[in-house]
Each structure stands twice: as structure tokens, then as C-alpha cells.
Amino acid sequence: MRLDLSLLIPYIGLLAEGAVMTLEIAVLSLAGSVVLGMVVAIARAGKSATMRRIAFFYADVFRNVPFIVQLFFFYYGLPEIGIYIDAFTTGVVALSIAGGAYASDVIRAGILAIDDGILEAAEVSGLSRRKIFTLIVLPIALRTSVRPLGSVLINIILTSSVLSTITLNELTGQARIVSSDTFRPFEVYVVLLAVYGVLTYLVSTGVSMLHRRLNRDLQPEVN
Amino acid sequence: MLIVENVVKAFGSLVVLDGVSLTVKPGEVVTILGSSGSGKSTLIRCINGIEKLDAGRITVDDFDVTKPRELAEARKRSGTVFQLFNLYPHMTALSNITLAPIEVLKRPRAEAEAEARALLASVGLEDKVDVYPAQLSGGQRQRVGICRALAMKPRYLLLDEVTSALDPEMTSEVLDILAKLARDGTTMVFVTHEIEFARRISDRIVFLEKGKLITNLPTAEFFSAAGGLALPRVAQFLSKMQKA
Ligand SMILES: Nc1ncnc2c1ncn2[C@@H]1O[C@H](COP(=O)(O)OP(=O)(O)OP(=O)(O)O)[C@@H](O)[C@H]1O
Ligand SMILES: [Mg+2]
């Protein structure tokens, strides 16, 4: 059997739609993960013992349960107790919750790495706790966290392929349709491999650029 | 006035400040000397409210740093310069300086920036306005650190070994600036190991020994045989420092 990609031409639109949906899901889930990760990182570093315990519990549970189990729980489990959420929302929420557990670790590490002296300087200058957090702690933590957060994003993109199991026609879902339409799984999945590869490559290039921009002071000065 | 009254500070069972009292009047330069571990940094950290006191009181122009409601006002009146600079790494020299004036004093940005530029120019850094801390030399970082403290127009400048992380050339860059501030009447509480420099710019010198202030004398008297040198610990300390 020969590799004949031309027979996929009629399906390019379908696959592109899938890729766009994968990107949409990834971007929304990344935003969700980072926001959730920040909240949990703050709770884990915070004063309240109850909040700390809840935050640790969350981070542990969602890192230690297979994603597909979490997903099925949300999509097939919750309707049993009267909670219906559409597939797209479920996918984004599930990925955000799972990604948030990892993102909280990354952001927490970034926060803990900040030199105490810098925080003291901010404190004695009279800045409020909230200002110190938003203007000093988070920006410094994010500088060091961009790269590992990039890995979280790539993981989200890869994991999003599992969403095809809850009827969502993202990239992998579309590919399955095309494959069963054409009876040419080989060609279809060769293309799929390439598309995921390109997608994650673009993301990691973007992350590197962002990292360089946020840490531009550490670059050799251009005269 | 900056008044330290019978301050006690312990870390666990280690008493680091043991009934310290000290008054600094506006316009004075007071140098704190003492061997390593005598509690100098801890005293500075009590004055700017980083450490909580176990007993005693510190007031900065009548605002009590031990009262949470007054701490913010007390802090507006003092500025701290740190041994390791502690600049905000993600901000340019200019933003390091303007952050607190804008966010704490609510100064208009344009005004705060104009003042920051003038401050940077006054320490010879007019061309480093938009540069990040990592791109500055140690001496330049410390000059930015001084500008950051001065931008808040503090009534009292607290300086804790601000040159000990610098090589001799950079040290003199920074000391020249401090000498100028002293001449201009800036009130300073100055922790240092630069004895000769302290002797030149200080009005008074106090000596901390194991958490106790054992002398508090005008500079000339501190260095006189009948004054500070009459105390064995002080004489010993000074001779050791001068050999070093
Ligand atoms: N956070 C802390 N926890 C426990 N002990 C501390 C703490 N901070 C300071 N100490 C102890 O308090 C004592 C005084 O420390 P401090 O830093 O005030 O000394 P110093 O006079 O500034 O010394 P140096 O000249 O070396 O800077 C030391 O024995 C130090 O180990
Ligand atoms: Mg010290």
C-alpha cells in the first residue's frame, strides 16, 4: 500500500475545523489552568490552614487520577445527579482543573523562589499586601514559570485528544471521522501526527519568545 | 524624631536586642557600630517594622511601628537601603524608583518619573533610566537602591551595610553619595564597617554589644581616649577593624 495524501484533500476543511477547535480548547483551558493554578498556589502559600489543606488535596487528587476518568466523571457521572454540561464546556473545565493542579505547582515554585529581601523592600516601602502580590510577586513568579507553564500548555494540547471520547470533534475526533469515511487510517493518522507536532512546536516557540521577552533584562545588552 | 525605647527582641531563646534605647533627631547622622551578630541589622529591621518587638516601643515622628494602624505612616517616614540592594528584578531602574511614590503616595506618574530621573541624574545614572537591575554593576544597583529610598522623601534614611557587597571602587561611588546626603542634612541611621567614613560623616556613634547599646557618644568623643576608647570592647573592636 502506498501513502497517498491527495485523497485527504476533500477533508482538509474538516481537519482544519478540528485543529481550530483543539486550539480553542487549549487556549481556554490554559487560561483556566493558570487562573486556577494561581488561586491554588496562593491558597497553598496562604495563612488559612483549611484553605491550605483543600488546595493540597485538590492538587494531589487531580494529579493522581487518570484524566479520562476525571473526564468521564464530569461528562457521564454528573448528569446522574442532575448536572448537565455540554461536551465543549465539560472538556474545557476538565482540562482546566487537571492543568490547574500542575500549574499551581509551577506557580508556587516560582513564588517560593523569590528572594525574601525583595519582598522586604516592597513591604517597607509601604505597599499593601495586595499590591505586593500583584505588582511584585506574581510578575516575578510568572517570569520563572513561563517555560514550565509552556509544558503544561503542551500537555493540555496533547491531552485534549482524549476529548474525542465525549463526542467532541476536535482534531482527533475529526480524524476518526475522516478515517472511517475514507478507510485510510494510515494517511489520516500520518497527517494527525504531523499536525500535533507542528502545533506543539509552534506553541513551544511562542513560549520561548515570551520567556525571552519577560526575562529581557537577563539578555546581554544590545548596544 | 525617631525614638527607640527599651526595645527587646529575641529569636527563640536568643535575645538579640536587650533593652535598646536610642533617639535620632532630624538632621543627625547616627552610626551604629558593633561586631557581627551584635544585633545591628535586627535593630534596623525593628525600626522599619519587618521584625516585631517583644517589648519596648519605636516611634517615627510619633507614629508607633508596633501599632498596626500606625505602621504605614511610620513606614512613609523612613526609607531603607539594603546590603544586597533588593531591587525589583522585573522593573527598570526608573520603575523601581517610581513604584512606591505612585502606588503608596499616589503621586501622578509624570511627576514621579520626572523626580526619579532627577534622582538618577544626581547619582550619575541619567543614562540608566530604562535599564534593568541585572544589567547594572553592584555600585550602580546600590545607587538605584538609594534613589528608590529617597524617592519617598523619607525623614529618616536607614542604611544597613550598604557597601559591604561592593568592591572598593564601587564602595567609594556609593560613599560619596552618602557623604553628600549627610552634608545636605539628610537624617541617617547608618550601620557600617567603614569606620573612617563613619567618623567623617557621623554626628554620633553608638556601639552595640550582644544586643546592648553600651555607648552613645558624639563622634569626636567616641574616638577619644577618655570617651569610647576607654571602653575595652570598643577599643578592641576599633583596633581590630583598623588592622583589617
Ligand atoms: N530571623 C532570625 N532567626 C533567628 N536568629 C536570627 C534571625 N535574625 C537574626 N538572628 C540572630 O540574631 C543575631 C543578631 O543578628 P543581626 O543580623 O542583627 O547581627 P548584625 O549585628 O547585623 O551582624 P552582621 O554585622 O554580621 O550583619 C545573630 O546571632 C543572628 O544569628
Ligand atoms: Mg547585619
XYZ file of C-alpha atoms and ligand atoms in Angstrom:
499
model
C 0.000 0.000 0.000
C 1.306 3.456 -0.940
C 0.991 6.606 1.066
C -1.437 8.777 -0.893
C -2.182 12.012 0.886
C -4.094 13.503 -2.053
C -7.171 11.527 -1.134
C -7.410 13.649 2.035
C -7.774 16.900 0.086
C -11.589 16.935 0.315
C -11.259 16.575 4.075
C -8.830 19.418 4.692
C -11.641 21.702 5.808
C -12.903 19.146 8.297
C -9.448 18.568 9.753
C -8.785 22.306 9.929
C -12.039 22.748 11.850
C -10.805 20.126 14.266
C -7.458 21.854 14.649
C -9.168 25.165 15.320
C -11.339 23.558 17.965
C -8.292 21.944 19.568
C -6.629 25.348 19.720
C -9.742 26.972 21.159
C -9.961 24.303 23.812
C -6.244 24.579 24.567
C -6.277 28.357 24.908
C -9.376 28.418 27.105
C -8.074 25.558 29.222
C -4.682 27.206 29.584
C -6.348 30.392 30.825
C -8.456 28.309 33.191
C -5.422 26.350 34.389
C -3.344 29.440 35.043
C -6.125 31.242 36.906
C -6.931 28.144 38.924
C -3.215 27.456 39.404
C -2.709 30.965 40.788
C -5.640 30.724 43.154
C -4.469 27.338 44.408
C -0.838 28.487 44.658
C -1.986 31.466 46.731
C -4.084 29.206 48.940
C -1.182 26.802 49.376
C 1.106 29.639 50.439
C -1.614 31.352 52.469
C -2.438 31.726 56.144
C -5.609 29.675 56.486
C -4.891 26.043 57.372
C -8.228 24.903 55.943
C -7.561 26.611 52.630
C -4.090 25.098 52.515
C -5.471 21.636 53.127
C -8.153 21.995 50.445
C -5.569 23.290 47.983
C -3.150 20.434 48.630
C -5.975 17.925 48.411
C -7.051 19.298 45.045
C -3.536 19.316 43.620
C -2.920 15.756 44.798
C -6.212 14.256 43.664
C -6.214 15.688 40.175
C -2.622 14.740 39.512
C -3.167 11.200 40.702
C -6.302 10.218 38.808
C -6.208 9.406 35.063
C -7.563 12.278 33.023
C -10.005 10.105 31.159
C -11.565 9.021 34.463
C -11.974 12.657 35.524
C -13.497 13.433 32.147
C -15.975 10.554 32.231
C -16.928 11.501 35.754
C -17.820 15.038 34.633
C -19.495 14.026 31.390
C -21.239 10.754 32.256
C -21.235 10.878 36.062
C -22.549 14.322 36.857
C -25.782 14.045 34.752
C -26.791 11.182 37.081
C -27.081 13.741 39.863
C -28.807 16.252 37.619
C -25.827 18.305 36.445
C -25.733 18.566 32.653
C -22.895 20.383 30.934
C -22.299 20.358 27.187
C -19.300 18.463 25.839
C -17.214 21.527 24.929
C -17.637 23.156 28.338
C -17.012 19.854 30.079
C -13.808 19.392 28.106
C -12.517 22.863 28.890
C -13.473 22.611 32.559
C -11.921 19.159 32.955
C -8.695 20.229 31.248
C -8.562 23.423 33.307
C -8.985 21.513 36.538
C -6.368 18.931 35.622
C -3.986 21.542 34.187
C -4.578 23.813 37.180
C -3.207 21.160 39.516
C 0.072 21.201 37.592
C 0.067 24.955 37.055
C -0.340 25.541 40.794
C 2.855 23.591 41.428
C 4.731 25.581 38.844
C 3.482 28.954 40.060
C 4.058 28.015 43.684
C 7.653 27.119 42.907
C 8.022 30.481 41.171
C 6.636 32.301 44.214
C 8.829 30.401 46.680
C 11.923 31.184 44.624
C 11.531 34.929 45.143
C 14.252 36.397 47.323
C 12.898 37.465 50.736
C 14.909 40.661 50.538
C 12.877 41.803 47.539
C 9.657 41.245 49.444
C 11.027 43.103 52.447
C 11.976 46.043 50.262
C 8.427 46.122 48.928
C 6.961 45.806 52.406
C 8.973 48.628 53.979
C 8.189 50.898 51.043
C 4.614 50.843 52.310
C 2.983 48.821 49.530
C -0.118 46.926 50.647
C -0.102 43.112 50.707
C -2.331 43.042 47.646
C -0.138 45.446 45.686
C 2.957 43.476 46.640
C 1.284 40.359 45.343
C 0.047 41.751 42.049
C 2.951 44.070 41.232
C 5.922 42.158 42.597
C 5.219 38.527 43.486
C 3.120 37.414 40.515
C 5.151 39.108 37.785
C 8.412 37.709 39.171
C 6.894 34.250 39.651
C 5.494 34.287 36.107
C 8.887 35.206 34.681
C 10.337 31.998 36.026
C 7.183 30.000 35.375
C 6.643 30.694 31.661
C 8.665 27.719 30.479
C 7.130 25.134 32.805
C 3.711 26.658 32.115
C 4.505 26.114 28.438
C 4.901 22.418 29.201
C 1.538 22.461 30.948
C 0.036 24.021 27.818
C 1.594 21.401 25.562
C 0.262 18.715 27.843
C -3.174 20.278 27.608
C -2.994 20.188 23.807
C -1.949 16.548 23.815
C -4.490 15.559 26.433
C -7.265 17.379 24.582
C -7.219 14.495 22.066
C -8.963 12.439 24.743
C -11.979 14.758 24.438
C -12.965 12.901 21.258
C -14.241 10.221 23.649
C -17.006 12.547 24.827
C -18.244 13.241 21.288
C -16.197 16.380 20.840
C -14.948 16.754 17.278
C -11.625 18.371 17.958
C -8.646 17.391 15.844
C -8.531 13.737 16.879
C -12.319 13.441 16.740
C -12.395 14.772 13.178
C -9.566 12.469 12.219
C -11.538 9.484 13.433
C -14.495 10.562 11.302
C -12.307 11.092 8.234
C -10.610 7.785 8.821
C -13.836 5.833 8.945
C -15.146 7.743 5.900
C -12.098 7.035 3.764
C -10.968 3.706 5.195
C -7.451 5.188 5.059
C -6.366 5.379 8.728
C -2.705 5.295 7.755
C -2.822 8.549 5.778
C -5.177 10.192 8.241
C -3.024 9.460 11.260
C 0.212 10.387 9.484
C -1.325 13.810 8.946
C -2.544 13.886 12.531
C 0.947 13.127 13.853
C 2.335 15.971 11.777
C -0.367 18.428 12.806
C 0.099 17.769 16.543
C 3.837 18.024 16.045
C 3.566 21.377 14.282
C 1.030 22.667 16.797
C 3.184 21.901 19.825
C 6.292 23.150 18.045
C 4.609 26.488 17.377
C 3.489 26.669 20.984
C 6.927 25.958 22.371
C 8.470 28.538 20.047
C 5.902 31.063 21.244
C 6.641 30.191 24.858
C 10.365 30.660 24.290
C 9.709 34.069 22.781
C 7.526 35.055 25.704
C 10.129 33.782 28.156
C 12.791 35.851 26.449
C 10.567 38.893 26.469
C 9.703 38.583 30.176
C 13.345 37.999 31.044
C 14.728 40.545 28.628
C 16.833 42.109 31.375
C 18.882 38.921 31.589
C 19.834 39.053 27.900
C 23.177 40.548 27.008
C 22.605 44.223 26.435
C 22.328 45.185 22.774
C 24.236 48.346 22.119
C 12.192 62.362 65.984
C 12.983 58.670 65.777
C 12.736 57.157 69.226
C 13.713 53.629 70.177
C 12.696 52.863 73.755
C 13.813 49.807 75.709
C 13.445 47.512 72.752
C 13.738 43.805 73.372
C 13.839 41.335 70.522
C 14.501 37.619 70.811
C 14.591 34.773 68.329
C 13.506 31.810 70.383
C 15.742 31.818 73.429
C 18.360 34.059 71.755
C 17.965 37.633 72.966
C 19.239 39.754 70.112
C 18.227 43.221 71.342
C 18.263 43.614 75.074
C 16.690 46.885 76.171
C 17.981 49.180 73.418
C 17.135 52.885 73.578
C 18.171 55.458 71.006
C 16.947 58.840 69.832
C 17.692 60.269 66.416
C 16.925 63.930 65.843
C 16.130 65.372 62.429
C 19.342 66.252 60.594
C 21.507 63.870 62.587
C 23.699 61.134 61.196
C 23.934 58.314 63.725
C 26.230 55.406 63.043
C 25.719 52.025 64.653
C 28.885 50.018 65.147
C 29.262 46.586 66.653
C 30.709 43.222 65.859
C 28.984 40.640 63.733
C 25.876 39.257 65.410
C 25.565 42.146 67.863
C 22.077 42.972 66.565
C 22.643 45.922 64.227
C 20.567 44.595 61.354
C 17.884 43.444 63.735
C 17.618 46.964 65.153
C 17.173 48.415 61.654
C 14.586 45.735 60.870
C 12.693 46.641 64.034
C 12.666 50.321 63.093
C 11.191 49.651 59.653
C 8.681 47.199 61.065
C 9.905 43.966 59.488
C 10.562 42.387 62.879
C 8.004 42.510 65.672
C 9.247 43.723 69.050
C 8.993 41.556 72.129
C 8.999 44.599 74.383
C 9.536 48.328 74.158
C 8.427 50.879 71.630
C 9.677 52.542 68.475
C 8.121 55.749 67.217
C 8.914 57.521 63.992
C 7.718 61.124 64.253
C 5.189 59.941 66.856
C 3.914 57.038 64.763
C 4.335 53.806 66.664
C 5.631 50.948 64.498
C 4.205 48.400 66.947
C 0.659 49.601 66.267
C -0.637 48.087 63.034
C -2.664 51.223 62.302
C 0.344 53.484 62.620
C 2.893 51.288 60.916
C 2.004 52.521 57.429
C 2.520 56.154 58.452
C 5.741 55.276 60.256
C 6.980 53.500 57.149
C 6.258 56.504 54.943
C 8.664 58.447 57.132
C 11.600 56.101 56.870
C 13.399 54.696 53.863
C 15.645 51.654 53.858
C 18.697 50.888 51.758
C 19.763 47.236 51.843
C 23.078 45.471 51.814
C 22.055 43.315 48.845
C 20.141 46.123 47.098
C 16.903 44.133 46.810
C 15.848 45.875 43.617
C 12.768 44.572 41.812
C 14.323 42.469 39.042
C 11.421 42.790 36.612
C 11.373 46.566 36.622
C 13.647 49.170 35.084
C 15.670 51.497 37.293
C 13.007 54.145 36.728
C 10.102 51.871 37.707
C 11.967 50.612 40.750
C 12.099 54.207 41.918
C 8.602 55.342 40.934
C 6.654 52.293 42.137
C 6.126 53.348 45.749
C 5.638 57.073 45.075
C 2.900 56.205 42.582
C 1.268 53.320 44.453
C 1.716 54.446 48.054
C 1.886 58.238 47.926
C -0.494 58.385 44.917
C 1.787 60.790 43.101
C 0.941 61.446 39.431
C 3.113 59.238 37.222
C 4.635 62.090 35.200
C 5.713 63.900 38.335
C 7.110 60.774 39.966
C 9.044 59.954 36.807
C 10.488 63.434 36.485
C 11.686 63.251 40.079
C 13.111 59.783 39.581
C 15.050 60.969 36.540
C 16.421 63.867 38.552
C 17.430 61.497 41.358
C 19.157 59.149 38.929
C 20.968 62.090 37.377
C 22.102 63.221 40.820
C 23.872 59.888 41.313
C 25.321 59.859 37.804
C 22.920 57.332 36.330
C 20.961 59.504 33.907
C 21.769 57.043 31.105
C 20.478 54.006 33.063
C 16.866 55.096 33.418
C 15.435 52.258 31.324
C 17.911 49.597 32.303
C 17.058 46.538 34.405
C 18.891 45.705 37.654
C 20.588 42.653 36.143
C 22.288 44.943 33.632
C 23.794 47.223 36.281
C 27.018 46.863 38.263
C 26.777 46.425 42.036
C 27.624 50.052 42.697
C 25.062 51.203 40.153
C 22.433 48.926 41.685
C 23.082 50.364 45.098
C 22.823 53.891 43.731
C 19.432 52.966 42.313
C 18.595 51.484 45.726
C 19.413 54.807 47.357
C 17.310 56.692 44.802
C 14.415 54.295 45.444
C 14.546 55.090 49.149
C 14.957 58.842 48.583
C 12.037 58.998 46.137
C 9.679 58.540 49.080
C 11.158 61.672 50.667
C 11.760 59.884 53.934
C 12.541 61.862 57.051
C 14.923 59.101 58.140
C 17.156 57.048 55.924
C 18.086 53.626 57.294
C 21.212 52.087 55.795
C 22.378 48.588 56.681
C 25.899 47.835 55.450
C 25.046 49.274 52.078
C 28.599 48.938 50.769
C 29.653 45.572 52.140
C 28.668 43.716 48.977
C 30.751 46.106 46.846
C 34.384 46.214 45.815
C 36.452 49.242 46.936
C 35.889 51.286 43.806
C 32.135 50.814 43.893
C 32.159 51.393 47.635
C 33.615 54.850 47.168
C 30.994 55.614 44.454
C 28.296 54.912 46.992
C 30.007 56.539 49.986
C 30.440 59.762 48.014
C 26.703 59.898 47.562
C 26.057 59.242 51.240
C 28.551 61.954 52.214
C 26.682 64.397 50.013
C 23.356 63.386 51.560
C 24.850 63.902 55.015
C 26.073 67.381 54.040
C 22.603 68.204 52.747
C 21.173 67.438 56.169
C 19.578 64.038 55.474
C 18.855 62.213 58.709
C 20.537 58.849 58.642
C 20.824 55.759 60.741
C 23.867 54.115 59.371
C 25.109 50.590 60.052
C 28.579 50.123 58.645
C 32.004 48.621 58.955
C 33.569 51.616 57.199
C 34.935 53.165 60.378
C 36.867 56.021 58.797
C 33.908 57.027 56.716
C 31.598 56.858 59.717
C 33.976 59.073 61.615
C 33.831 61.701 58.859
C 30.084 61.921 58.390
C 28.521 60.963 61.734
C 27.272 63.280 64.410
C 27.063 60.441 66.878
C 28.232 56.888 67.139
C 26.566 54.164 69.133
C 28.086 50.797 69.877
C 26.068 47.606 70.144
C 27.476 44.701 72.085
C 25.458 41.496 72.368
C 22.196 43.345 71.975
C 23.001 46.133 74.429
C 23.857 49.705 73.489
C 26.991 50.229 75.509
C 27.862 53.749 74.329
C 26.155 56.618 72.614
C 28.571 59.489 72.084
C 29.266 62.413 69.766
C 31.718 61.232 67.116
C 34.801 63.076 68.388
C 34.206 61.818 71.883
C 33.645 58.262 70.707
C 37.126 58.220 69.182
C 38.791 59.925 72.173
C 40.834 58.135 74.773
C 38.616 59.368 77.580
C 35.403 58.541 75.692
C 34.682 55.462 73.612
C 38.241 54.179 73.674
C 38.057 53.963 77.440
C 35.685 51.045 76.955
C 37.705 47.869 76.403
C 35.197 46.356 73.962
C 35.137 49.482 71.812
C 38.934 49.838 71.831
C 39.296 46.186 70.912
C 36.725 46.472 68.110
C 38.314 49.589 66.627
C 41.840 48.215 66.687
C 40.642 45.018 65.030
C 38.749 46.955 62.346
C 41.698 49.247 61.663
C 44.029 46.306 61.180
C 41.644 44.656 58.784
N 15.347 35.523 61.701
C 16.229 35.123 62.645
N 16.070 33.972 63.290
C 16.953 33.558 64.224
N 18.034 34.254 64.583
C 18.268 35.417 63.966
C 17.368 35.912 62.960
N 17.861 37.103 62.530
C 18.994 37.329 63.232
N 19.243 36.327 64.096
C 20.359 36.249 65.040
O 20.404 37.446 65.742
C 21.730 37.842 65.984
C 21.938 39.263 65.524
O 21.810 39.297 64.120
P 21.983 40.620 63.281
O 21.765 40.255 61.865
O 21.118 41.690 63.845
O 23.503 40.962 63.551
P 24.384 42.108 62.927
O 24.877 42.930 64.059
O 23.660 42.793 61.836
O 25.603 41.274 62.343
P 26.438 41.496 60.969
O 27.472 42.539 61.267
O 27.076 40.161 60.746
O 25.481 41.877 59.903
C 22.624 36.827 65.311
O 23.064 35.920 66.266
C 21.686 36.154 64.335
O 22.076 34.819 64.146
Mg 23.820 42.865 59.753
